[in-house]
Coordinates of N, CA, C and O and ligand atoms in Angstrom, one line a residue:
X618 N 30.3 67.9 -3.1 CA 30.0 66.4 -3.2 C 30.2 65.8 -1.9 O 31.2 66.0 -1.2
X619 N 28.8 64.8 -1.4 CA 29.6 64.1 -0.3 C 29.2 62.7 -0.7 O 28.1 62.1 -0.5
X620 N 30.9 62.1 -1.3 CA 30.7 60.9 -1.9 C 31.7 60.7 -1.3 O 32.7 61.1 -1.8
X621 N 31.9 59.5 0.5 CA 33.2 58.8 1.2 C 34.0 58.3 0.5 O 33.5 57.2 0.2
X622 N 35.3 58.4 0.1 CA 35.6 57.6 -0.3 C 37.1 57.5 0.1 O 37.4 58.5 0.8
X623 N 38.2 56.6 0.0 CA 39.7 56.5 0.5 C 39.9 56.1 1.8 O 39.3 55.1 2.2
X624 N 40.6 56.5 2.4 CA 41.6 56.0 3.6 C 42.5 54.6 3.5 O 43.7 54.5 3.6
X625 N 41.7 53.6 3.2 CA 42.6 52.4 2.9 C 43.0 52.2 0.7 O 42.5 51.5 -0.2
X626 N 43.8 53.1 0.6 CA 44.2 53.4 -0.5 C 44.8 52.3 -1.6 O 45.9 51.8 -1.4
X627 N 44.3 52.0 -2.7 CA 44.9 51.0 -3.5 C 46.0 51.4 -4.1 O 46.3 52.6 -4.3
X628 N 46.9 50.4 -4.3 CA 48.6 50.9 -4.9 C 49.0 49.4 -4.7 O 48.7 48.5 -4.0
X629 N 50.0 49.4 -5.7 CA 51.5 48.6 -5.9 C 52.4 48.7 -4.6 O 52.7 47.7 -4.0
X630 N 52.8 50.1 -4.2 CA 53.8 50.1 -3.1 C 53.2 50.2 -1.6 O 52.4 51.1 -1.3
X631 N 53.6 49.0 -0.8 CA 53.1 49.0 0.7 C 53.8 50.1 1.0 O 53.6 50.0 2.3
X632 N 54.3 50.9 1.0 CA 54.6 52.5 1.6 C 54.3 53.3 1.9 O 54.6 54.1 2.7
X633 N 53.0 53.3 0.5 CA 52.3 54.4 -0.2 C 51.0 53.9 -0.4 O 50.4 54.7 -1.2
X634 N 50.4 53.0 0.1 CA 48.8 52.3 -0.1 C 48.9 51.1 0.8 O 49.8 50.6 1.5
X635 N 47.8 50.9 0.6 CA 47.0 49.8 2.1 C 46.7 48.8 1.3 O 46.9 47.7 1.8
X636 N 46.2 48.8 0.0 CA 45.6 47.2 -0.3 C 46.2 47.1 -1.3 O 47.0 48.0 -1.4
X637 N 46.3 45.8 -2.7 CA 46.9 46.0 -3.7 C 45.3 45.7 -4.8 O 44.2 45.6 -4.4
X638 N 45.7 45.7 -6.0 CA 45.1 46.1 -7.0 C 44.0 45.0 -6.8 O 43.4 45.0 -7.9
X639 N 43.4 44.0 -5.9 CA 42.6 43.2 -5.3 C 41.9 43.4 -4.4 O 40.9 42.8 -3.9
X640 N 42.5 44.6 -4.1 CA 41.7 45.1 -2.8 C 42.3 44.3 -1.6 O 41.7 44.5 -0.5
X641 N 43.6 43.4 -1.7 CA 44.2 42.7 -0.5 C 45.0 44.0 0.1 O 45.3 45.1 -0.5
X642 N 45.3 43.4 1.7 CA 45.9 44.2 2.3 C 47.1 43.7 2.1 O 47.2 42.5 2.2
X643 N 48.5 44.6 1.8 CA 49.3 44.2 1.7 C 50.1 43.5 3.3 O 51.1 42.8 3.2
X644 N 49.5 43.8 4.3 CA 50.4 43.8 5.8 C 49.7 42.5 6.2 O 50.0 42.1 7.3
X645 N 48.8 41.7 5.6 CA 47.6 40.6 5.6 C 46.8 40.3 5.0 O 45.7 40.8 4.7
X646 N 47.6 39.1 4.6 CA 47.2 38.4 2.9 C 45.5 38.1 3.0 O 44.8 37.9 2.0
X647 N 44.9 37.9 4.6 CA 43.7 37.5 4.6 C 43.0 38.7 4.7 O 42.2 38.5 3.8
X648 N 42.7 39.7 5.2 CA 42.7 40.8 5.1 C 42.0 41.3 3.9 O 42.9 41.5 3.1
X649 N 40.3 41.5 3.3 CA 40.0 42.5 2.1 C 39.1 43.3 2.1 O 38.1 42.9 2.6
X650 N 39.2 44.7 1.6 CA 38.9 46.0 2.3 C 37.8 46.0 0.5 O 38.2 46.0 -0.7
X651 N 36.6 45.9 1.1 CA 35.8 45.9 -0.3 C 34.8 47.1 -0.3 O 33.7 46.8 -0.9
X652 N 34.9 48.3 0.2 CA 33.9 49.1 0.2 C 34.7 50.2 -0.5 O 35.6 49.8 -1.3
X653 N 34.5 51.8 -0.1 CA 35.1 52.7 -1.3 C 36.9 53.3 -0.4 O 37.8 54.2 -0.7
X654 N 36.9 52.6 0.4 CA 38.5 52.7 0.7 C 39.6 52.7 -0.4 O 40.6 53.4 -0.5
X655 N 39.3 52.0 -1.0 CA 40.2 51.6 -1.6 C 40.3 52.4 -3.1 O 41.2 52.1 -3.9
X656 N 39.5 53.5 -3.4 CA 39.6 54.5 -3.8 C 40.7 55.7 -4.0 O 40.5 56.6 -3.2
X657 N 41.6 55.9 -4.8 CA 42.4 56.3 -4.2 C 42.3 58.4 -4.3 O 43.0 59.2 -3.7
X658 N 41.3 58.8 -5.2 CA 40.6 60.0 -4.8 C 39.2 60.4 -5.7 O 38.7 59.8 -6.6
X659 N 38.9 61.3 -5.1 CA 37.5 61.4 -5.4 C 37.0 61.8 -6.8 O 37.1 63.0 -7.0
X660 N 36.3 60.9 -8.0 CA 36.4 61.8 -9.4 C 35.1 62.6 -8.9 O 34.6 62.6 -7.8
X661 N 34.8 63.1 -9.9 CA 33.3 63.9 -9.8 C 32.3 62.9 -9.9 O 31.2 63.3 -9.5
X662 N 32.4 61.8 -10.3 CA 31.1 61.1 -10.3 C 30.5 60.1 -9.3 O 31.2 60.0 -8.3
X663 N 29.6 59.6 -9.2 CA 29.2 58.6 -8.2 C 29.8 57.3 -8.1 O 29.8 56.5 -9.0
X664 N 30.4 57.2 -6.9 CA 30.8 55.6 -6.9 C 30.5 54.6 -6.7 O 31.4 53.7 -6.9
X665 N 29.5 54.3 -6.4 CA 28.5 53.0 -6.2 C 29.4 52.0 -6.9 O 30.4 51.3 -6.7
X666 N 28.6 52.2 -8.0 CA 28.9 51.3 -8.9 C 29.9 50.7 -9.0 O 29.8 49.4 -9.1
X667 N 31.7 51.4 -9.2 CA 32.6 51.2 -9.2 C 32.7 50.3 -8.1 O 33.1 49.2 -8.4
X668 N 32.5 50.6 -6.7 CA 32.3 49.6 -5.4 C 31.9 48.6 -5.5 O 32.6 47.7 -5.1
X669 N 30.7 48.2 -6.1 CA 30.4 47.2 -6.6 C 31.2 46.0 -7.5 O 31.4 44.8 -7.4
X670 N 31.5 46.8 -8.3 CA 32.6 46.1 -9.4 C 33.9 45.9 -8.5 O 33.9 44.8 -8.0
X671 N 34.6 46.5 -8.2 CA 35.5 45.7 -7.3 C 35.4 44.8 -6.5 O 36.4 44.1 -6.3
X672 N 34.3 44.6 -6.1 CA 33.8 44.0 -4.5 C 33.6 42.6 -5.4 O 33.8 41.4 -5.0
X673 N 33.3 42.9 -6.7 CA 32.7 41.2 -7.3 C 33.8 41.2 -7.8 O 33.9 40.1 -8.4
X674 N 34.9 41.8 -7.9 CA 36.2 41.2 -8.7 C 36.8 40.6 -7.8 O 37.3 39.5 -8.1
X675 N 37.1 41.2 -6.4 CA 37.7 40.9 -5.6 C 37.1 39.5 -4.8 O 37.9 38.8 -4.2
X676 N 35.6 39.3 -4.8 CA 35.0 38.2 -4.4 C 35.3 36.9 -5.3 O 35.5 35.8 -4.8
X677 N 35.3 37.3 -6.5 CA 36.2 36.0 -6.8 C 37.3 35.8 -7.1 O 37.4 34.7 -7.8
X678 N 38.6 36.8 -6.9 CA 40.0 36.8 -6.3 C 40.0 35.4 -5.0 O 40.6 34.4 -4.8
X679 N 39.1 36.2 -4.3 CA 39.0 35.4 -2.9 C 39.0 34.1 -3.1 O 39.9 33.4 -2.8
X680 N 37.8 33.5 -3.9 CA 37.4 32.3 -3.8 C 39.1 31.4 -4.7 O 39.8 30.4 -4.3
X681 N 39.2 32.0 -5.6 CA 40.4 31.8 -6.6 C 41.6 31.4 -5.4 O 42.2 30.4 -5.2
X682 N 41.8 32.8 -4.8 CA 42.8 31.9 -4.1 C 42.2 31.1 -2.9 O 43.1 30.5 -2.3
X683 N 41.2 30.9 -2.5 CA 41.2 29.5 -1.7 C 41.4 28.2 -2.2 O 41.8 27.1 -1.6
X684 N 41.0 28.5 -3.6 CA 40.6 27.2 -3.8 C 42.7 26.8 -4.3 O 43.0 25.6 -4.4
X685 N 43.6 27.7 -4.4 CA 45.0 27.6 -4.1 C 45.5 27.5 -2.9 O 46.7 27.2 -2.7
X686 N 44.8 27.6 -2.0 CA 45.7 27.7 -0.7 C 46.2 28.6 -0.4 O 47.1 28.4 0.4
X687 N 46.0 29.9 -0.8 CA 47.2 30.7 -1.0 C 46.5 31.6 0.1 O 47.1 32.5 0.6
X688 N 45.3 31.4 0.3 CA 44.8 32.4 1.9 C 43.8 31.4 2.6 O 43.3 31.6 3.7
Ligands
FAD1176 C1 23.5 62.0 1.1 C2 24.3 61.1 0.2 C3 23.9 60.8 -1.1 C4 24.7 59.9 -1.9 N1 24.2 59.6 -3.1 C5 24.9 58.8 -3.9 C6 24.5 58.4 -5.2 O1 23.4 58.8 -5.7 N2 25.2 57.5 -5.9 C7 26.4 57.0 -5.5 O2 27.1 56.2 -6.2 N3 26.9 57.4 -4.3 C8 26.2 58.2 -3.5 N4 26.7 58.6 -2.2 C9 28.0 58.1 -1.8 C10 27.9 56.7 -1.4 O3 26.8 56.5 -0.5 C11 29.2 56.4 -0.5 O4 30.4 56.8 -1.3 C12 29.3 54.9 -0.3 O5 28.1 54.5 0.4 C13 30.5 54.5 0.5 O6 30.4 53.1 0.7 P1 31.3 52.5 1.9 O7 30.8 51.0 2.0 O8 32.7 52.7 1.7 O9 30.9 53.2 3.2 P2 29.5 53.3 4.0 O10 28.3 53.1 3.0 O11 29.5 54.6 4.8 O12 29.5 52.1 5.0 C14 30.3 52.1 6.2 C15 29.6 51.2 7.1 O13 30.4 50.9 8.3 C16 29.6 51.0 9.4 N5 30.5 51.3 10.5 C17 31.1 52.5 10.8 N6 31.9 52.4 11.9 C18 31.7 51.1 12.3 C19 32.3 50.4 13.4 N7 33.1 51.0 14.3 N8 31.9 49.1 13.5 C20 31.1 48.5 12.6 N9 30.6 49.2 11.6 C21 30.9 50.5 11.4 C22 28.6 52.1 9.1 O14 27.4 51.9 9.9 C23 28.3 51.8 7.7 O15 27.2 50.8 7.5 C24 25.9 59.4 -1.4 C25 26.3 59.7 -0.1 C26 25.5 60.5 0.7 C27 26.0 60.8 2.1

């Protein structure tokens, strides 16, 4: 299979992963890693899609917290 996916790793613990379940970076709240990084290993299937679906969940994470203040 050559389907890229990981290095910026999704997780709960900044120890042990790069973004959290938002796809935010834990080390910078402004910071969001929306492509297949955030993967945290490879299943057998195609990830497109899955990419996709994050990227629009996380897109309006984004907008959600602007419209808080909160980034
Ligand atoms: C031959 C092949 C067939 C595939 N077929 C399928 C399929 O049928 N279905 C499926 O779901 N997946 C398929 N995949 C896998 C899928 O394409 C990848 O998993 C997916 O594209 C990863 O998305 P990404 O945005 O994380 O990375 P990429 O799509 O690789 O995007 C990374 C981008 O960053 C850019 N970049 C790199 N370095 C820099 C830099 N220093 N500065 C600025 N920009 C930079 C690159 O130019 C690129 O545009 C296939 C992959 C390959 C190689």
């Amino acid at each position: 299979i050559i389907h890229e996916v990981g290095t910026t790793r999704m997780g709960d613990d900044p120890k042990s992963s790069v973004v959290n379940s938002n796809c935010q970076a834990h080390d910078c709240k402004n910071v969001f890693v929306v492509d297949a990084g955030s993967f945290v290993s490879q299943a057998d299937k195609n990830p497109t899609w899955t990419i996709l679906a994050l990227s629009w969940r996380t897109s309006e994470y984004i907008v959600d917290q602007l419209k808080q203040k909160n980034i």
